[in-house]
Coordinates of C-alpha atoms and ligand atoms in Angstrom, one line a residue:
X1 CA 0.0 0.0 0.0
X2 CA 1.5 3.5 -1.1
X3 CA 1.3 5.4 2.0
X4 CA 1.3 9.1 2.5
X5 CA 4.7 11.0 2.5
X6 CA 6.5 11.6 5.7
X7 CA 5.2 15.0 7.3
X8 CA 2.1 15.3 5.3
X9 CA -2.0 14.4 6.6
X10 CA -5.0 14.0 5.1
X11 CA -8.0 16.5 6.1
X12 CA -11.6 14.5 6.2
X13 CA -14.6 14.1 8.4
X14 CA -15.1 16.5 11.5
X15 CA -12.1 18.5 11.3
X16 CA -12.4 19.1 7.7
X17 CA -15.7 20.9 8.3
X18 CA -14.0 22.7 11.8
X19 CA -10.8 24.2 9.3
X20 CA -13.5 25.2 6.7
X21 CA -15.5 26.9 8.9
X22 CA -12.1 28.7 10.3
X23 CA -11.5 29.1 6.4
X24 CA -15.0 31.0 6.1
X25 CA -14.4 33.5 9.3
X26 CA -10.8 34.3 8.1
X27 CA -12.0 35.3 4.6
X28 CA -14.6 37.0 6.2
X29 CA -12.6 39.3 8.7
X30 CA -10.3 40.0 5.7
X31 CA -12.9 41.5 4.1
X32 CA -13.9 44.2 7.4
X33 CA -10.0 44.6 7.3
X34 CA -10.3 45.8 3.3
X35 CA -7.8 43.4 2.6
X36 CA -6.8 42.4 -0.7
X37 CA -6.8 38.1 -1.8
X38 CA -3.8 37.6 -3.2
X39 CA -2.8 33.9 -4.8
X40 CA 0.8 33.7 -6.4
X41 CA 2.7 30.2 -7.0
X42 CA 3.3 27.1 -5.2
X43 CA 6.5 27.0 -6.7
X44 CA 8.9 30.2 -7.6
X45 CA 12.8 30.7 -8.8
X46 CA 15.0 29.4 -5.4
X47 CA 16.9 32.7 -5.7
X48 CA 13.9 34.4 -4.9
X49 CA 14.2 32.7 -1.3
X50 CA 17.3 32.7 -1.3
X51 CA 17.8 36.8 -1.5
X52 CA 14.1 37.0 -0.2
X53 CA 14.3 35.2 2.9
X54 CA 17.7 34.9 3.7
X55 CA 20.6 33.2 3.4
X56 CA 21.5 32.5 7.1
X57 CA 17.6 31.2 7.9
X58 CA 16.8 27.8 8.8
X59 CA 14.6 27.9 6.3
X60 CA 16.5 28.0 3.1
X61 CA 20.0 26.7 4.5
X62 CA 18.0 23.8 5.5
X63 CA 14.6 23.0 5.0
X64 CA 13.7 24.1 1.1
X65 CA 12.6 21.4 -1.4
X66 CA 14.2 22.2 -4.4
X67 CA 14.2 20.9 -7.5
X68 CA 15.5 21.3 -11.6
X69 CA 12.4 21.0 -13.7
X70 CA 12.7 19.6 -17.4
X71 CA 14.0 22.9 -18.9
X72 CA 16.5 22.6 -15.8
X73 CA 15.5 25.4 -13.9
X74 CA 16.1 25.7 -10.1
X75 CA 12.6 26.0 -8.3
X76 CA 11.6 26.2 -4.9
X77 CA 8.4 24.7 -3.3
X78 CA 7.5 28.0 -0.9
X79 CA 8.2 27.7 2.3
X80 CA 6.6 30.7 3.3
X81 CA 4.3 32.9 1.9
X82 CA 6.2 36.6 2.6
X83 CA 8.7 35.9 -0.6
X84 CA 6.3 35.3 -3.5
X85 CA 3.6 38.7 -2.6
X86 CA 6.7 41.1 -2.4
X87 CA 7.9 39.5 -6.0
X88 CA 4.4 40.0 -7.3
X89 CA 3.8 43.4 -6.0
X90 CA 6.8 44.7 -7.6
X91 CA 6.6 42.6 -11.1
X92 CA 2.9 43.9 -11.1
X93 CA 4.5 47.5 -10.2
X94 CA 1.9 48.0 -7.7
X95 CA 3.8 50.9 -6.3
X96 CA 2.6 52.6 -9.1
X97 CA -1.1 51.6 -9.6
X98 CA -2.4 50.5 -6.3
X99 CA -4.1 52.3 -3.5
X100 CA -1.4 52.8 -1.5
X101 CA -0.7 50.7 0.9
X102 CA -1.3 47.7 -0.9
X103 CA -2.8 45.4 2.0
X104 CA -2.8 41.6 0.9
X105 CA -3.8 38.7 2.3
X106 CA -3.6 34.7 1.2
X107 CA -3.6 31.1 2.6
X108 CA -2.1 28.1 1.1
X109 CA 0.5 25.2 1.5
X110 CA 4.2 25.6 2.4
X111 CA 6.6 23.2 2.1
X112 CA 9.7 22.5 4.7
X113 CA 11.7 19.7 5.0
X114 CA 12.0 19.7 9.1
X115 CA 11.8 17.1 10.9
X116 CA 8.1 16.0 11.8
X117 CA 6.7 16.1 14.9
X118 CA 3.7 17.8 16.7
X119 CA 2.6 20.7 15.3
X120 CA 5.3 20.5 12.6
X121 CA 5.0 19.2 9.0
X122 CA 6.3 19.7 6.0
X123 CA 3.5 20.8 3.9
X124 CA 1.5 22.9 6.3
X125 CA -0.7 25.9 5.6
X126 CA -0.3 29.6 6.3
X127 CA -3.1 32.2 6.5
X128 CA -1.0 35.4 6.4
X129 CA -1.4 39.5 5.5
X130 CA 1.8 41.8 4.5
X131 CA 0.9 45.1 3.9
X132 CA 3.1 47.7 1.8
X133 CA 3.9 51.2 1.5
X134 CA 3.5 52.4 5.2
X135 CA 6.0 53.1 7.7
X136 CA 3.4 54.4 10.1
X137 CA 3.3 52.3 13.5
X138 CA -0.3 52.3 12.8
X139 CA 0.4 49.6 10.4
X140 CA 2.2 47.7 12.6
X141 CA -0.9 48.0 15.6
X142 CA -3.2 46.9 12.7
X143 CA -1.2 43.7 11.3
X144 CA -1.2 42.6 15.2
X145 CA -4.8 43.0 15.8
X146 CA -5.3 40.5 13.2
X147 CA -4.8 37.4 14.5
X148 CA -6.0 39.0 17.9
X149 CA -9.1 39.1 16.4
X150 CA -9.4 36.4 14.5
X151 CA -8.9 34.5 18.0
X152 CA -10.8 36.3 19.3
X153 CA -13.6 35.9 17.0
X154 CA -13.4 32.4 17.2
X155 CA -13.5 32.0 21.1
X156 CA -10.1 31.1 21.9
X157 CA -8.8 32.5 25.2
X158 CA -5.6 30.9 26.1
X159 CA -3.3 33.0 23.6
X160 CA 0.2 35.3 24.8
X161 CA 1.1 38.3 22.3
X162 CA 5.3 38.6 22.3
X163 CA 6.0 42.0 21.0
X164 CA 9.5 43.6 20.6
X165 CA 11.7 46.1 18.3
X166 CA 15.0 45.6 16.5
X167 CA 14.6 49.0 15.4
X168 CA 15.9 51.1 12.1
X169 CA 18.7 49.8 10.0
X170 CA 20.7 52.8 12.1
X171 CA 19.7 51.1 15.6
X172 CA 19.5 47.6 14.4
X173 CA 23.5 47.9 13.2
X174 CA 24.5 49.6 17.0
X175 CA 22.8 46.3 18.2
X176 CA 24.6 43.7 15.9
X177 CA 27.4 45.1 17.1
X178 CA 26.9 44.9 20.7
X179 CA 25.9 41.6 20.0
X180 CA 29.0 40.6 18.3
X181 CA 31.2 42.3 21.5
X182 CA 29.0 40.3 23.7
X183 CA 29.3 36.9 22.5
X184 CA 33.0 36.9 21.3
X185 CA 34.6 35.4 24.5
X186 CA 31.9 32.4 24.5
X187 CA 31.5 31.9 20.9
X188 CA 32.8 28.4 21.7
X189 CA 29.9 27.4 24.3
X190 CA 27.4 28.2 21.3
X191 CA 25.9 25.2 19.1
X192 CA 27.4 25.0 15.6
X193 CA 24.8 26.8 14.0
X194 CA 25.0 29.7 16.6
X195 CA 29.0 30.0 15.9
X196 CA 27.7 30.1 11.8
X197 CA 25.4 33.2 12.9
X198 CA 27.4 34.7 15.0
X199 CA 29.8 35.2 11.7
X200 CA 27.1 35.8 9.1
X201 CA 23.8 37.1 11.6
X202 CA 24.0 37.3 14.7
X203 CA 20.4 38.6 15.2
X204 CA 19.9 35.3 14.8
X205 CA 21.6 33.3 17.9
X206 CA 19.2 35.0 20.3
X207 CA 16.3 33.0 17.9
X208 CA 18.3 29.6 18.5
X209 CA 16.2 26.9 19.7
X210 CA 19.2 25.1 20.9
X211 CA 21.1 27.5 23.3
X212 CA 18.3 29.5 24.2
X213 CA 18.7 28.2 28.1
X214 CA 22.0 29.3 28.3
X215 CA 22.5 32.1 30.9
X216 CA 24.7 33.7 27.9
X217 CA 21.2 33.9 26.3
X218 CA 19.5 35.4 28.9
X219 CA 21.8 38.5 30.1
X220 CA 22.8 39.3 25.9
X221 CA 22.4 43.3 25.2
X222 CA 18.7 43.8 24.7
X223 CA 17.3 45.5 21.2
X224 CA 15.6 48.1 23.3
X225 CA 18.6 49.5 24.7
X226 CA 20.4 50.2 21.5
X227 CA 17.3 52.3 19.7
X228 CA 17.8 55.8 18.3
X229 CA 14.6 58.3 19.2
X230 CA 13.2 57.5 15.9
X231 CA 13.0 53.7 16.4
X232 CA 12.1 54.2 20.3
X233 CA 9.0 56.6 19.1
X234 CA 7.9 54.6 16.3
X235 CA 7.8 51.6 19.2
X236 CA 6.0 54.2 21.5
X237 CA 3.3 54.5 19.2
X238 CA 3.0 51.0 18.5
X239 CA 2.5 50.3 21.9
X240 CA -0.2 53.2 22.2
X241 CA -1.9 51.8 19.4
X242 CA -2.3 48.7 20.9
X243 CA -3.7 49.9 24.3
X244 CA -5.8 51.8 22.5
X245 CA -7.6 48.6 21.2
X246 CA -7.4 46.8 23.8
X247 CA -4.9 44.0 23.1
X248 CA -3.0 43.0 25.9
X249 CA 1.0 42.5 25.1
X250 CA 4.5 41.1 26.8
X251 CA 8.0 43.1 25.4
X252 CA 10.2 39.9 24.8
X253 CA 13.5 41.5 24.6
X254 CA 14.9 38.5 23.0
X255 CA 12.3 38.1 20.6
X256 CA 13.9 38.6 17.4
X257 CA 12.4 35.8 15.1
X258 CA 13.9 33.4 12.5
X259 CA 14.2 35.5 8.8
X260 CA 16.7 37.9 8.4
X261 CA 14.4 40.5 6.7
X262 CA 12.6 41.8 10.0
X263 CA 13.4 45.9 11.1
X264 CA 11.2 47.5 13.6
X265 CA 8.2 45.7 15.5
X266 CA 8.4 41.5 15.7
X267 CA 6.2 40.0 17.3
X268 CA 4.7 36.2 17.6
X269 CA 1.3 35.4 19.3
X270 CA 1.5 32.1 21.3
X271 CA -1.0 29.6 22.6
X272 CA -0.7 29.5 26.3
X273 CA -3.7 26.5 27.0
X274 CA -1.4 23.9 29.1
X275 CA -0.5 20.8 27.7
X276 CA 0.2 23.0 24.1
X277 CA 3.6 21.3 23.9
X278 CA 6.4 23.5 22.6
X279 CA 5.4 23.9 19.1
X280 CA 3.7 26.7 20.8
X281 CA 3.9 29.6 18.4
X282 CA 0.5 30.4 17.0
X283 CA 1.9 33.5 14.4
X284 CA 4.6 35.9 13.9
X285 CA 5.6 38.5 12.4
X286 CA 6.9 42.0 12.0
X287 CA 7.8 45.0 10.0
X288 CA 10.7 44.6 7.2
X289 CA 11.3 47.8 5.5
X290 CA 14.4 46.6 4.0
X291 CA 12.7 43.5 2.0
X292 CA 11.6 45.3 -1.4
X293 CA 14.1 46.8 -2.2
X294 CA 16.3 43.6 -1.6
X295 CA 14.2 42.2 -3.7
X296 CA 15.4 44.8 -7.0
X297 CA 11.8 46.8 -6.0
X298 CA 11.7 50.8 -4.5
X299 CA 12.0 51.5 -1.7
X300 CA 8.9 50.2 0.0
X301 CA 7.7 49.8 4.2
X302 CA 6.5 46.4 4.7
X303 CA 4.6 44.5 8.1
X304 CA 2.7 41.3 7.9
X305 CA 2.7 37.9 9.9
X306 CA 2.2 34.3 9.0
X307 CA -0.4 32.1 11.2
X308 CA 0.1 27.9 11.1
X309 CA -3.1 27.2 10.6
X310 CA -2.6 23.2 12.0
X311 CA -1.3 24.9 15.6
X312 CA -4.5 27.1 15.8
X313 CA -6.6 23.7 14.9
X314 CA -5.1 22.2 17.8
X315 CA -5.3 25.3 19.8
X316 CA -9.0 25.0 19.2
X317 CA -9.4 21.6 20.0
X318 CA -7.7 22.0 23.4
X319 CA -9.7 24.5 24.4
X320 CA -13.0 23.0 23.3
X321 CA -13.7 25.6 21.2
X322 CA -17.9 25.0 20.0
X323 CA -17.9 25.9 16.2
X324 CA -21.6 26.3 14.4
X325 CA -21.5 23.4 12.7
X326 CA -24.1 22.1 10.3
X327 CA -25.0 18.5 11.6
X328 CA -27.6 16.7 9.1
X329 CA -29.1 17.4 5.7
X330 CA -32.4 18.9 5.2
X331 CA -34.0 16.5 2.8
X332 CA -33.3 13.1 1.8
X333 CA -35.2 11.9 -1.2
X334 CA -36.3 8.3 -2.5
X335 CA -37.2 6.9 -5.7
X336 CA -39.2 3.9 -5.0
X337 CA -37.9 2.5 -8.1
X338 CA -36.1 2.6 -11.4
X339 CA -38.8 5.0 -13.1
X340 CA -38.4 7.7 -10.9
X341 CA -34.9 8.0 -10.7
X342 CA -35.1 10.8 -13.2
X343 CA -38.0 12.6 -11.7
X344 CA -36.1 12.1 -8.3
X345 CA -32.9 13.6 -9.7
X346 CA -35.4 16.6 -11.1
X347 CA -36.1 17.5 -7.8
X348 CA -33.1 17.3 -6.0
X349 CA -31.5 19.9 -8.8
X350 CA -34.4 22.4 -7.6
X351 CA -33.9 22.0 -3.8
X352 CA -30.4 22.0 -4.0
X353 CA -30.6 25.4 -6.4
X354 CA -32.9 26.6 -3.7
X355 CA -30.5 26.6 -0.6
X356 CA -31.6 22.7 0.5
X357 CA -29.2 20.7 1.3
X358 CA -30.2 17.2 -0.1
X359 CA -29.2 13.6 -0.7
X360 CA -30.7 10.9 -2.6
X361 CA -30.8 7.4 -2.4
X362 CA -28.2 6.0 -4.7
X363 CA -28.4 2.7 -3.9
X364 CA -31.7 1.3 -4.1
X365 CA -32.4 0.4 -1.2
X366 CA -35.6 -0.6 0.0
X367 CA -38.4 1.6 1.8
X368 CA -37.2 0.5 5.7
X369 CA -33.5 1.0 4.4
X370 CA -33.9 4.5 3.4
X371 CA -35.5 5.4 6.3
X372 CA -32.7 4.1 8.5
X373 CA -30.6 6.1 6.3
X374 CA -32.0 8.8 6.6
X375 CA -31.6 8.6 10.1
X376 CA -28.4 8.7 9.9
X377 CA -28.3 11.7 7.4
X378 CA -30.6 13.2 10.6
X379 CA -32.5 14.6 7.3
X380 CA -35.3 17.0 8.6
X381 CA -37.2 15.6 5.9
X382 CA -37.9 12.5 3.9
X383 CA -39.6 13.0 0.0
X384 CA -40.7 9.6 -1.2
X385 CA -41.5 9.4 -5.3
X386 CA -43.3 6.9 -6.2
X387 CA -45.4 5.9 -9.6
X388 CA -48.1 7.9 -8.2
X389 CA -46.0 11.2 -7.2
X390 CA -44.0 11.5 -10.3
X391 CA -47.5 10.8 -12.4
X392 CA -49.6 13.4 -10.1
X393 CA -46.6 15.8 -9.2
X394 CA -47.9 15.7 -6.0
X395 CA -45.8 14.4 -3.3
X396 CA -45.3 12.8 -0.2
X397 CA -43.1 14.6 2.3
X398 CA -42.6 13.1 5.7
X399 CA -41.3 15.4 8.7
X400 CA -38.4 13.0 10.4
X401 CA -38.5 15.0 13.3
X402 CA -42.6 15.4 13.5
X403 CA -43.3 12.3 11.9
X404 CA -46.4 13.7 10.1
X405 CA -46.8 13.2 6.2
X406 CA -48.1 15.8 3.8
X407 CA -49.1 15.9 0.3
X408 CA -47.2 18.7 -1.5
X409 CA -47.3 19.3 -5.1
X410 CA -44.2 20.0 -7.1
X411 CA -44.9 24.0 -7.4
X412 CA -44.9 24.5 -3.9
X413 CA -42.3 22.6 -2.7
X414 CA -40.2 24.9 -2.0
X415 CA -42.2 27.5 -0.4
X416 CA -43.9 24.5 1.9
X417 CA -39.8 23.4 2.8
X418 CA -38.9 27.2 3.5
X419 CA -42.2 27.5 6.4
X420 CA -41.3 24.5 7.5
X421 CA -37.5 24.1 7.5
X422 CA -37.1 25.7 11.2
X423 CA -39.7 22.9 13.0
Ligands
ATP1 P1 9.0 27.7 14.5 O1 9.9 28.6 15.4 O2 7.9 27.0 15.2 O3 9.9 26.8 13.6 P2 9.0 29.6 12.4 O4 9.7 30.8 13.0 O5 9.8 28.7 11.5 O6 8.3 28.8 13.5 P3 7.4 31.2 10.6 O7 8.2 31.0 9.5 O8 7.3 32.5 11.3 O9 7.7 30.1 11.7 O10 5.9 30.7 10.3 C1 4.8 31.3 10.9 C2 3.9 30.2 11.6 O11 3.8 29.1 10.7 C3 4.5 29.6 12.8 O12 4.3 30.4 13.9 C4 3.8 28.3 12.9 O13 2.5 28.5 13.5 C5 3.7 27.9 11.5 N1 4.7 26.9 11.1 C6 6.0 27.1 10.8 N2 6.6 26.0 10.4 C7 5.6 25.0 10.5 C8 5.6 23.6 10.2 N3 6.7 23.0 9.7 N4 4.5 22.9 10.4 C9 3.4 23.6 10.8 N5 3.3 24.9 11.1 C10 4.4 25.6 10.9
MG2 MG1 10.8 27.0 11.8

């Protein structure tokens, strides 16, 4: 048997109707946000992720699927979704002829090659936003009170927001520096990777998942200290902005998250329900002012953030989270035989057209059978076509839940199902 490939699931049942209904709330807070869909490839050039993303992330040193196709080009799966909307938003010069900013949104698959485990796969999906062409902190507030809301929205409770600032290129140079003073005399108790950053970002080894108990780690220079007034006001107002809705925050000084593209505000939103295990991190993201215009474009502001949709699943399944799900069908027809499969099929096309749902027996079963069925369906009603029903157009409707019969004719069917459909 050809089984699935490592770090992959299937979506079914129960928790296929749970994510779609997540789907349906996402799309529809986008839309109160104003925010634009956006859909660009699966698959892009790998030097787009290379120079988008960075070069010293975990992400492209190590996790990518690449591949040569037959016209031996190198391609990338995407492993995240920030990449491919700043490559379409300059080769579709929206600078130009956009509303300015240009606030996107999108959801799809990324692809990673980590290794799987709880809450981590290698195709997993991202709802995300990145919005462009505003260096106002009230872009920053707004990206944040996204997934706030969303949350929110959905009735989840147990959630942390991490905010911090690695501030302008200016401030965020001062701290690399201090950062590179700091760790020189213990660069040898660092993990491989860390002595690699230290070298080519050392941002970066305060994000190490390895070290990050190490007292080193804990009394390193802190972003906030090394931020010129600009940077320190443009966090100021952040913060404001986010009292001013509401949304409760921590400052995590060593928050400084995993791409190399972020300038200003990071921040990641985790799930604090106990038992969440330490894939913990719900979202994150920041401000990267600096991305577009590595990326060939002008220079452009940029904030978004990027939400694992299978974490907030699980989030949501902790905590019990009630969804309004639709449980059972509204009718369930039956042709009694052969003749009136066609008449049968007639009507199902007009109930489904007019908002019913609606099944139909496909496999002749007999009258006791269907009922069972039915039953199973919970169908709030049963419409039996017989000989005499398909001849007369009048037919016979049975309330499952009243268990009384009427006699309904074909023109009114409709009308009679939308009086009754509430019972
Ligand atoms: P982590 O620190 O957990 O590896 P990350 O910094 O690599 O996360 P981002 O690139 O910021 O994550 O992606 C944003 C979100 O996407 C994460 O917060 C998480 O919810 C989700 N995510 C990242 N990688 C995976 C994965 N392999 N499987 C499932 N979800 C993931
Ligand atoms: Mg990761």
């Amino acid at each position: 048997m050809i089984q699935k490939a490592k770090g992959t699931y299937d979506i079914y049942g129960d928790y296929g109707k749970r994510l779609l209904y997540v789907e349906e709330l996402i799309e529809g807070l986008m839309e109160k946000y104003n925010y634009e869909y956006f859909r660009t490839p699966i698959f892009e050039s790998s030097s787009l992720f290379h120079r988008g993303v960075g070069d010293t992330t975990d992400i492209v040193t190590k996790e990518t699927y690449d591949f040569k196709d037959r016209g031996d080009r190198d391609l990338t799966l995407r492993p995240e979704g920030t990449a491919g909307i700043v490559r379409s938003y300059i080769e579709n010069k929206m600078y130009g002829n956009h509303n300015i900013p240009v606030k996107a949104w999108y959801y799809g698959p990324m692809f990673r090659y980590e290794r799987p485990q709880s809450g981590r796969y290698r195709e997993f999906y991202q709802f995300g936003v990145e919005a462009f062409g505003s260096s106002d902190a009230l872009m920053d507030a707004e990206i944040i009170s996204i997934p706030v809301n969303l949350y929110k929205l959905l009735g989840l409770k147990g959630i942390k927001v991490n905010i911090n600032t690695l501030g302008d290129n200016e401030s965020r140079n001062n701290y690399r520096n201090a950062l590179i003073e700091y760790f020189k005399p213990y660069i040898n108790d660092l993990c491989e990777d860390c002595q690699e950053r230290y070298n080519k970002n050392p941002l970066r080894i305060l994000d190490c998942k390895v070290d990050h108990n190490l007292d080193v780690m804990k009394n390193a220079p802190r972003t906030i200290d090394y931020l010129n007034e600009t940077s320190k006001e443009h966090f100021e107002n952040v913060k404001k902005y986010l009292d001013s809705m509401n949304i409760d925050y921590e400052i995590n000084t060593n928050l400084v998250r995993g791409l190399d593209y972020y300038t200003h505000t990071v921040f990641e939103v985790e799930a604090s329900v106990e038992g969440f295990g330490s894939q913990n991190v719900l979202c994150g993201g920041g401000r990267y002012d600096n991305l577009v215009e590595t990326l060939d474009g002008p220079k452009t502001s940029g904030v978004g953030f990027a939400m694992g949709m299978e974490r907030l699943m699980t989030a949501l399944e902790y905590e019990n989270v009630e969804m309004p799900l639709i449980d059972g069908i509204d009718c369930y027809v039956i042709p009694m035989s052969e003749n009136e499969k066609d008449y049968a099929m007639h009507i199902c096309g007009d109930l489904r057209l007019n908002g019913f749902i609606t099944e139909i027996d496909y496999n002749n079963r007999n009258l006791k059978n269907n009922f069972k069925n039915a039953d199973k369906f919970n169908s709030k009603f049963i419409i039996i076509i017989g000989e005499q029903e398909k001849d007369s157009g009048i037919l016979t409707i049975k309330n499952n839940g009243a268990k009384e019969e009427y006699k309904i004719s074909h023109d009114e069917l409709i009308d009679f199902l939308d009086e009754n459909m509430g019972e």
